[in-house]
């Protein structure tokens, strides 16, 4: 996300923080709108979805993101995403751990945190699994995305995706 940091959204995620909870965002950038629009056929009201990305809130860690590069505790998250920087050669594809500020930009129109009331053991299992996905470098399913969009358009989203990649997963599958 190239837009400016939204401090109110950063405060929202910090205030709602609980490790192992699920967060949802709906962005208004090109990709976010395309994802939300593609989900129109699966929403109850036939309108575009509010949500374009899901992730798991992980740990709070010390970093240097405070005022004047001071030390502070920040929320980190686990997600499956793809990030390509064209002018600085970088590609991040798949399960990754990131600072919450990545999803606290002016491009975010909707945000929610969902607490499923997990026990400490369940929460630890969720976080251990998320970290394992990062370690195994599970990819974001770029080819599978085409098959999913075609299935939604054709109203066959419950059929097996012919472009399935067993070593790749969407953000929603990563959270699940």
PDB file of N, CA, C and O in Angstrom, residues 19-81:
ATOM      1  N   UNK A  19      -4.024 -11.546  20.652  1.00  0.00           N
ATOM      2  CA  UNK A  19      -3.353 -12.519  19.781  1.00  0.00           C
ATOM      3  C   UNK A  19      -4.294 -13.645  19.363  1.00  0.00           C
ATOM      4  O   UNK A  19      -5.081 -14.138  20.156  1.00  0.00           O
ATOM      5  N   UNK A  20      -4.207 -13.998  18.089  1.00  0.00           N
ATOM      6  CA  UNK A  20      -5.017 -15.091  17.551  1.00  0.00           C
ATOM      7  C   UNK A  20      -6.376 -14.666  17.031  1.00  0.00           C
ATOM      8  O   UNK A  20      -7.110 -15.503  16.504  1.00  0.00           O
ATOM      9  N   UNK A  21      -6.716 -13.386  17.151  1.00  0.00           N
ATOM     10  CA  UNK A  21      -7.983 -12.929  16.581  1.00  0.00           C
ATOM     11  C   UNK A  21      -7.816 -12.700  15.085  1.00  0.00           C
ATOM     12  O   UNK A  21      -6.707 -12.564  14.577  1.00  0.00           O
ATOM     13  N   UNK A  22      -8.935 -12.663  14.389  1.00  0.00           N
ATOM     14  CA  UNK A  22      -8.935 -12.480  12.941  1.00  0.00           C
ATOM     15  C   UNK A  22      -9.302 -11.033  12.626  1.00  0.00           C
ATOM     16  O   UNK A  22     -10.225 -10.484  13.220  1.00  0.00           O
ATOM     17  N   UNK A  23      -8.579 -10.438  11.711  1.00  0.00           N
ATOM     18  CA  UNK A  23      -8.895  -9.080  11.265  1.00  0.00           C
ATOM     19  C   UNK A  23      -9.267  -9.116   9.784  1.00  0.00           C
ATOM     20  O   UNK A  23      -8.742  -9.921   9.015  1.00  0.00           O
ATOM     21  N   UNK A  24     -10.202  -8.253   9.431  1.00  0.00           N
ATOM     22  CA  UNK A  24     -10.657  -8.102   8.048  1.00  0.00           C
ATOM     23  C   UNK A  24     -10.494  -6.649   7.644  1.00  0.00           C
ATOM     24  O   UNK A  24     -10.730  -5.749   8.454  1.00  0.00           O
ATOM     25  N   UNK A  25     -10.099  -6.426   6.398  1.00  0.00           N
ATOM     26  CA  UNK A  25     -10.061  -5.074   5.851  1.00  0.00           C
ATOM     27  C   UNK A  25     -10.689  -5.087   4.460  1.00  0.00           C
ATOM     28  O   UNK A  25     -10.650  -6.095   3.759  1.00  0.00           O
ATOM     29  N   UNK A  26     -11.251  -3.972   4.115  1.00  0.00           N
ATOM     30  CA  UNK A  26     -11.763  -3.751   2.770  1.00  0.00           C
ATOM     31  C   UNK A  26     -11.087  -2.519   2.221  1.00  0.00           C
ATOM     32  O   UNK A  26     -11.208  -1.435   2.794  1.00  0.00           O
ATOM     33  N   UNK A  27     -10.334  -2.693   1.146  1.00  0.00           N
ATOM     34  CA  UNK A  27      -9.576  -1.563   0.593  1.00  0.00           C
ATOM     35  C   UNK A  27     -10.241  -1.015  -0.659  1.00  0.00           C
ATOM     36  O   UNK A  27     -11.019  -1.699  -1.321  1.00  0.00           O
ATOM     37  N   UNK A  28      -9.899   0.235  -0.962  1.00  0.00           N
ATOM     38  CA  UNK A  28     -10.476   0.881  -2.137  1.00  0.00           C
ATOM     39  C   UNK A  28      -9.450   1.055  -3.262  1.00  0.00           C
ATOM     40  O   UNK A  28      -9.712   1.732  -4.245  1.00  0.00           O
ATOM     41  N   UNK A  29      -8.293   0.395  -3.134  1.00  0.00           N
ATOM     42  CA  UNK A  29      -7.344   0.398  -4.239  1.00  0.00           C
ATOM     43  C   UNK A  29      -7.853  -0.542  -5.333  1.00  0.00           C
ATOM     44  O   UNK A  29      -8.862  -1.219  -5.158  1.00  0.00           O
ATOM     45  N   UNK A  30      -7.179  -0.599  -6.457  1.00  0.00           N
ATOM     46  CA  UNK A  30      -7.641  -1.383  -7.608  1.00  0.00           C
ATOM     47  C   UNK A  30      -7.854  -2.852  -7.258  1.00  0.00           C
ATOM     48  O   UNK A  30      -8.903  -3.430  -7.553  1.00  0.00           O
ATOM     49  N   UNK A  31      -6.873  -3.471  -6.626  1.00  0.00           N
ATOM     50  CA  UNK A  31      -6.976  -4.897  -6.312  1.00  0.00           C
ATOM     51  C   UNK A  31      -8.064  -5.146  -5.275  1.00  0.00           C
ATOM     52  O   UNK A  31      -8.862  -6.072  -5.404  1.00  0.00           O
ATOM     53  N   UNK A  32      -8.113  -4.322  -4.247  1.00  0.00           N
ATOM     54  CA  UNK A  32      -9.141  -4.470  -3.220  1.00  0.00           C
ATOM     55  C   UNK A  32     -10.538  -4.363  -3.790  1.00  0.00           C
ATOM     56  O   UNK A  32     -11.428  -5.166  -3.473  1.00  0.00           O
ATOM     57  N   UNK A  33     -10.745  -3.381  -4.658  1.00  0.00           N
ATOM     58  CA  UNK A  33     -12.071  -3.222  -5.276  1.00  0.00           C
ATOM     59  C   UNK A  33     -12.395  -4.405  -6.190  1.00  0.00           C
ATOM     60  O   UNK A  33     -13.538  -4.848  -6.242  1.00  0.00           O
ATOM     61  N   UNK A  34     -11.403  -4.913  -6.894  1.00  0.00           N
ATOM     62  CA  UNK A  34     -11.634  -6.069  -7.775  1.00  0.00           C
ATOM     63  C   UNK A  34     -12.041  -7.294  -6.959  1.00  0.00           C
ATOM     64  O   UNK A  34     -12.965  -8.019  -7.333  1.00  0.00           O
ATOM     65  N   UNK A  35     -11.378  -7.514  -5.834  1.00  0.00           N
ATOM     66  CA  UNK A  35     -11.722  -8.650  -4.969  1.00  0.00           C
ATOM     67  C   UNK A  35     -13.128  -8.476  -4.406  1.00  0.00           C
ATOM     68  O   UNK A  35     -13.941  -9.402  -4.426  1.00  0.00           O
ATOM     69  N   UNK A  36     -13.419  -7.289  -3.922  1.00  0.00           N
ATOM     70  CA  UNK A  36     -14.742  -7.025  -3.333  1.00  0.00           C
ATOM     71  C   UNK A  36     -15.848  -7.173  -4.375  1.00  0.00           C
ATOM     72  O   UNK A  36     -16.917  -7.715  -4.100  1.00  0.00           O
ATOM     73  N   UNK A  37     -15.592  -6.710  -5.570  1.00  0.00           N
ATOM     74  CA  UNK A  37     -16.576  -6.812  -6.660  1.00  0.00           C
ATOM     75  C   UNK A  37     -16.772  -8.272  -7.073  1.00  0.00           C
ATOM     76  O   UNK A  37     -17.894  -8.704  -7.333  1.00  0.00           O
ATOM     77  N   UNK A  38     -15.678  -9.025  -7.132  1.00  0.00           N
ATOM     78  CA  UNK A  38     -15.780 -10.433  -7.531  1.00  0.00           C
ATOM     79  C   UNK A  38     -16.623 -11.238  -6.547  1.00  0.00           C
ATOM     80  O   UNK A  38     -17.223 -12.241  -6.925  1.00  0.00           O
ATOM     81  N   UNK A  39     -16.702 -10.800  -5.309  1.00  0.00           N
ATOM     82  CA  UNK A  39     -17.481 -11.501  -4.291  1.00  0.00           C
ATOM     83  C   UNK A  39     -18.973 -11.142  -4.328  1.00  0.00           C
ATOM     84  O   UNK A  39     -19.759 -11.707  -3.577  1.00  0.00           O
ATOM     85  N   UNK A  40     -19.353 -10.253  -5.210  1.00  0.00           N
ATOM     86  CA  UNK A  40     -20.751  -9.814  -5.319  1.00  0.00           C
ATOM     87  C   UNK A  40     -21.716 -10.995  -5.447  1.00  0.00           C
ATOM     88  O   UNK A  40     -22.786 -10.997  -4.865  1.00  0.00           O
ATOM     89  N   UNK A  41     -21.319 -12.008  -6.210  1.00  0.00           N
ATOM     90  CA  UNK A  41     -22.223 -13.153  -6.439  1.00  0.00           C
ATOM     91  C   UNK A  41     -22.370 -14.055  -5.225  1.00  0.00           C
ATOM     92  O   UNK A  41     -23.228 -14.928  -5.211  1.00  0.00           O
ATOM     93  N   UNK A  42     -21.534 -13.867  -4.205  1.00  0.00           N
ATOM     94  CA  UNK A  42     -21.643 -14.714  -3.022  1.00  0.00           C
ATOM     95  C   UNK A  42     -22.120 -13.950  -1.780  1.00  0.00           C
ATOM     96  O   UNK A  42     -22.221 -14.525  -0.712  1.00  0.00           O
ATOM     97  N   UNK A  43     -22.417 -12.665  -1.928  1.00  0.00           N
ATOM     98  CA  UNK A  43     -22.968 -11.916  -0.800  1.00  0.00           C
ATOM     99  C   UNK A  43     -24.483 -12.074  -0.790  1.00  0.00           C
ATOM    100  O   UNK A  43     -25.102 -12.270  -1.841  1.00  0.00           O
ATOM    101  N   UNK A  44     -25.094 -11.974   0.386  1.00  0.00           N
ATOM    102  CA  UNK A  44     -26.541 -12.159   0.507  1.00  0.00           C
ATOM    103  C   UNK A  44     -27.335 -11.124  -0.280  1.00  0.00           C
ATOM    104  O   UNK A  44     -28.366 -11.438  -0.851  1.00  0.00           O
ATOM    105  N   UNK A  45     -26.842  -9.887  -0.301  1.00  0.00           N
ATOM    106  CA  UNK A  45     -27.600  -8.814  -0.966  1.00  0.00           C
ATOM    107  C   UNK A  45     -27.169  -8.568  -2.405  1.00  0.00           C
ATOM    108  O   UNK A  45     -27.711  -7.695  -3.074  1.00  0.00           O
ATOM    109  N   UNK A  46     -26.194  -9.321  -2.907  1.00  0.00           N
ATOM    110  CA  UNK A  46     -25.732  -9.153  -4.280  1.00  0.00           C
ATOM    111  C   UNK A  46     -24.873  -7.912  -4.481  1.00  0.00           C
ATOM    112  O   UNK A  46     -24.508  -7.577  -5.601  1.00  0.00           O
ATOM    113  N   UNK A  47     -24.522  -7.249  -3.393  1.00  0.00           N
ATOM    114  CA  UNK A  47     -23.648  -6.071  -3.456  1.00  0.00           C
ATOM    115  C   UNK A  47     -22.198  -6.514  -3.285  1.00  0.00           C
ATOM    116  O   UNK A  47     -21.932  -7.596  -2.771  1.00  0.00           O
ATOM    117  N   UNK A  48     -21.244  -5.671  -3.692  1.00  0.00           N
ATOM    118  CA  UNK A  48     -19.842  -6.025  -3.464  1.00  0.00           C
ATOM    119  C   UNK A  48     -19.584  -6.258  -1.976  1.00  0.00           C
ATOM    120  O   UNK A  48     -20.213  -5.636  -1.115  1.00  0.00           O
ATOM    121  N   UNK A  49     -18.681  -7.137  -1.677  1.00  0.00           N
ATOM    122  CA  UNK A  49     -18.313  -7.416  -0.293  1.00  0.00           C
ATOM    123  C   UNK A  49     -17.649  -6.191   0.334  1.00  0.00           C
ATOM    124  O   UNK A  49     -17.070  -5.362  -0.363  1.00  0.00           O
ATOM    125  N   UNK A  50     -17.726  -6.101   1.629  1.00  0.00           N
ATOM    126  CA  UNK A  50     -17.000  -5.053   2.348  1.00  0.00           C
ATOM    127  C   UNK A  50     -15.530  -5.416   2.518  1.00  0.00           C
ATOM    128  O   UNK A  50     -14.700  -4.564   2.796  1.00  0.00           O
ATOM    129  N   UNK A  51     -15.209  -6.707   2.333  1.00  0.00           N
ATOM    130  CA  UNK A  51     -13.898  -7.212   2.727  1.00  0.00           C
ATOM    131  C   UNK A  51     -13.067  -7.681   1.539  1.00  0.00           C
ATOM    132  O   UNK A  51     -13.562  -8.357   0.649  1.00  0.00           O
ATOM    133  N   UNK A  52     -11.791  -7.342   1.560  1.00  0.00           N
ATOM    134  CA  UNK A  52     -10.884  -7.793   0.503  1.00  0.00           C
ATOM    135  C   UNK A  52      -9.674  -8.543   1.045  1.00  0.00           C
ATOM    136  O   UNK A  52      -8.918  -9.117   0.264  1.00  0.00           O
ATOM    137  N   UNK A  53      -9.476  -8.545   2.370  1.00  0.00           N
ATOM    138  CA  UNK A  53      -8.302  -9.225   2.917  1.00  0.00           C
ATOM    139  C   UNK A  53      -8.570  -9.644   4.354  1.00  0.00           C
ATOM    140  O   UNK A  53      -9.304  -8.971   5.079  1.00  0.00           O
ATOM    141  N   UNK A  54      -7.965 -10.758   4.746  1.00  0.00           N
ATOM    142  CA  UNK A  54      -8.085 -11.279   6.110  1.00  0.00           C
ATOM    143  C   UNK A  54      -6.699 -11.657   6.620  1.00  0.00           C
ATOM    144  O   UNK A  54      -5.845 -12.085   5.842  1.00  0.00           O
ATOM    145  N   UNK A  55      -6.492 -11.479   7.918  1.00  0.00           N
ATOM    146  CA  UNK A  55      -5.225 -11.853   8.520  1.00  0.00           C
ATOM    147  C   UNK A  55      -5.427 -12.165   9.995  1.00  0.00           C
ATOM    148  O   UNK A  55      -6.488 -11.893  10.560  1.00  0.00           O
ATOM    149  N   UNK A  56      -4.409 -12.738  10.612  1.00  0.00           N
ATOM    150  CA  UNK A  56      -4.454 -13.113  12.025  1.00  0.00           C
ATOM    151  C   UNK A  56      -3.545 -12.168  12.807  1.00  0.00           C
ATOM    152  O   UNK A  56      -2.392 -11.947  12.411  1.00  0.00           O
ATOM    153  N   UNK A  57      -4.066 -11.631  13.894  1.00  0.00           N
ATOM    154  CA  UNK A  57      -3.224 -10.793  14.742  1.00  0.00           C
ATOM    155  C   UNK A  57      -2.291 -11.703  15.536  1.00  0.00           C
ATOM    156  O   UNK A  57      -2.728 -12.662  16.181  1.00  0.00           O
ATOM    157  N   UNK A  58      -1.004 -11.411  15.437  1.00  0.00           N
ATOM    158  CA  UNK A  58       0.018 -12.229  16.090  1.00  0.00           C
ATOM    159  C   UNK A  58       0.439 -11.630  17.415  1.00  0.00           C
ATOM    160  O   UNK A  58      -0.387 -11.327  18.270  1.00  0.00           O
ATOM    161  N   UNK A  59       1.723 -11.410  17.565  1.00  0.00           N
ATOM    162  CA  UNK A  59       2.278 -10.899  18.815  1.00  0.00           C
ATOM    163  C   UNK A  59       2.456  -9.383  18.763  1.00  0.00           C
ATOM    164  O   UNK A  59       2.489  -8.786  17.691  1.00  0.00           O
ATOM    165  N   UNK A  60       2.625  -8.805  19.953  1.00  0.00           N
ATOM    166  CA  UNK A  60       3.105  -7.434  20.047  1.00  0.00           C
ATOM    167  C   UNK A  60       4.604  -7.541  20.271  1.00  0.00           C
ATOM    168  O   UNK A  60       5.064  -8.358  21.067  1.00  0.00           O
ATOM    169  N   UNK A  61       5.350  -6.738  19.532  1.00  0.00           N
ATOM    170  CA  UNK A  61       6.809  -6.790  19.618  1.00  0.00           C
ATOM    171  C   UNK A  61       7.384  -5.391  19.742  1.00  0.00           C
ATOM    172  O   UNK A  61       6.790  -4.426  19.283  1.00  0.00           O
ATOM    173  N   UNK A  62       8.573  -5.343  20.315  1.00  0.00           N
ATOM    174  CA  UNK A  62       9.289  -4.076  20.363  1.00  0.00           C
ATOM    175  C   UNK A  62       9.853  -3.784  18.978  1.00  0.00           C
ATOM    176  O   UNK A  62      10.405  -4.665  18.323  1.00  0.00           O
ATOM    177  N   UNK A  63       9.681  -2.566  18.510  1.00  0.00           N
ATOM    178  CA  UNK A  63      10.324  -2.125  17.277  1.00  0.00           C
ATOM    179  C   UNK A  63      10.616  -0.635  17.404  1.00  0.00           C
ATOM    180  O   UNK A  63      10.412  -0.038  18.455  1.00  0.00           O
ATOM    181  N   UNK A  64      11.109  -0.040  16.346  1.00  0.00           N
ATOM    182  CA  UNK A  64      11.491   1.378  16.354  1.00  0.00           C
ATOM    183  C   UNK A  64      10.530   2.208  15.509  1.00  0.00           C
ATOM    184  O   UNK A  64      10.942   3.020  14.706  1.00  0.00           O
ATOM    185  N   UNK A  65       9.245   2.009  15.702  1.00  0.00           N
ATOM    186  CA  UNK A  65       8.234   2.722  14.925  1.00  0.00           C
ATOM    187  C   UNK A  65       7.601   3.873  15.698  1.00  0.00           C
ATOM    188  O   UNK A  65       6.676   4.504  15.230  1.00  0.00           O
ATOM    189  N   UNK A  66       8.084   4.143  16.893  1.00  0.00           N
ATOM    190  CA  UNK A  66       7.536   5.215  17.713  1.00  0.00           C
ATOM    191  C   UNK A  66       7.995   6.586  17.229  1.00  0.00           C
ATOM    192  O   UNK A  66       8.824   6.699  16.325  1.00  0.00           O
ATOM    193  N   UNK A  67       7.452   7.635  17.828  1.00  0.00           N
ATOM    194  CA  UNK A  67       7.837   9.005  17.447  1.00  0.00           C
ATOM    195  C   UNK A  67       9.350   9.193  17.535  1.00  0.00           C
ATOM    196  O   UNK A  67       9.979   8.782  18.512  1.00  0.00           O
ATOM    197  N   UNK A  68       9.923   9.774  16.501  1.00  0.00           N
ATOM    198  CA  UNK A  68      11.365   9.997  16.472  1.00  0.00           C
ATOM    199  C   UNK A  68      12.167   8.722  16.466  1.00  0.00           C
ATOM    200  O   UNK A  68      13.281   8.665  16.983  1.00  0.00           O
ATOM    201  N   UNK A  69      11.612   7.657  15.890  1.00  0.00           N
ATOM    202  CA  UNK A  69      12.231   6.339  15.806  1.00  0.00           C
ATOM    203  C   UNK A  69      12.531   5.801  17.218  1.00  0.00           C
ATOM    204  O   UNK A  69      13.562   5.212  17.469  1.00  0.00           O
ATOM    205  N   UNK A  70      11.587   6.034  18.124  1.00  0.00           N
ATOM    206  CA  UNK A  70      11.747   5.521  19.482  1.00  0.00           C
ATOM    207  C   UNK A  70      11.178   4.106  19.578  1.00  0.00           C
ATOM    208  O   UNK A  70      10.374   3.683  18.756  1.00  0.00           O
ATOM    209  N   UNK A  71      11.605   3.417  20.611  1.00  0.00           N
ATOM    210  CA  UNK A  71      11.176   2.038  20.826  1.00  0.00           C
ATOM    211  C   UNK A  71       9.739   2.025  21.337  1.00  0.00           C
ATOM    212  O   UNK A  71       9.366   2.793  22.220  1.00  0.00           O
ATOM    213  N   UNK A  72       8.916   1.144  20.743  1.00  0.00           N
ATOM    214  CA  UNK A  72       7.535   0.985  21.189  1.00  0.00           C
ATOM    215  C   UNK A  72       7.074  -0.423  20.857  1.00  0.00           C
ATOM    216  O   UNK A  72       7.694  -1.116  20.063  1.00  0.00           O
ATOM    217  N   UNK A  73       5.971  -0.837  21.463  1.00  0.00           N
ATOM    218  CA  UNK A  73       5.398  -2.149  21.142  1.00  0.00           C
ATOM    219  C   UNK A  73       4.405  -1.973  20.009  1.00  0.00           C
ATOM    220  O   UNK A  73       3.563  -1.079  20.039  1.00  0.00           O
ATOM    221  N   UNK A  74       4.504  -2.838  19.007  1.00  0.00           N
ATOM    222  CA  UNK A  74       3.624  -2.802  17.847  1.00  0.00           C
ATOM    223  C   UNK A  74       3.012  -4.175  17.619  1.00  0.00           C
ATOM    224  O   UNK A  74       3.627  -5.192  17.933  1.00  0.00           O
ATOM    225  N   UNK A  75       1.829  -4.165  17.030  1.00  0.00           N
ATOM    226  CA  UNK A  75       1.145  -5.405  16.674  1.00  0.00           C
ATOM    227  C   UNK A  75       1.717  -5.928  15.360  1.00  0.00           C
ATOM    228  O   UNK A  75       1.912  -5.165  14.406  1.00  0.00           O
ATOM    229  N   UNK A  76       1.965  -7.225  15.316  1.00  0.00           N
ATOM    230  CA  UNK A  76       2.382  -7.891  14.081  1.00  0.00           C
ATOM    231  C   UNK A  76       1.307  -8.888  13.686  1.00  0.00           C
ATOM    232  O   UNK A  76       0.505  -9.320  14.516  1.00  0.00           O
ATOM    233  N   UNK A  77       1.258  -9.220  12.415  1.00  0.00           N
ATOM    234  CA  UNK A  77       0.198 -10.075  11.898  1.00  0.00           C
ATOM    235  C   UNK A  77       0.763 -11.167  11.012  1.00  0.00           C
ATOM    236  O   UNK A  77       1.891 -11.074  10.530  1.00  0.00           O
ATOM    237  N   UNK A  78      -0.055 -12.192  10.822  1.00  0.00           N
ATOM    238  CA  UNK A  78       0.254 -13.274   9.887  1.00  0.00           C
ATOM    239  C   UNK A  78      -0.764 -13.203   8.761  1.00  0.00           C
ATOM    240  O   UNK A  78      -1.959 -13.038   9.012  1.00  0.00           O
ATOM    241  N   UNK A  79      -0.287 -13.353   7.528  1.00  0.00           N
ATOM    242  CA  UNK A  79      -1.179 -13.273   6.372  1.00  0.00           C
ATOM    243  C   UNK A  79      -0.583 -14.027   5.200  1.00  0.00           C
ATOM    244  O   UNK A  79       0.589 -14.361   5.187  1.00  0.00           O
ATOM    245  N   UNK A  80      -1.437 -14.265   4.204  1.00  0.00           N
ATOM    246  CA  UNK A  80      -0.966 -14.724   2.905  1.00  0.00           C
ATOM    247  C   UNK A  80      -1.288 -13.598   1.941  1.00  0.00           C
ATOM    248  O   UNK A  80      -2.445 -13.186   1.815  1.00  0.00           O
ATOM    249  N   UNK A  81      -0.272 -13.074   1.300  1.00  0.00           N
ATOM    250  CA  UNK A  81      -0.442 -11.894   0.451  1.00  0.00           C
ATOM    251  C   UNK A  81       0.655 -11.900  -0.608  1.00  0.00           C
ATOM    252  O   UNK A  81       1.631 -12.641  -0.510  1.00  0.00           O
TER     253      UNK A  81
END
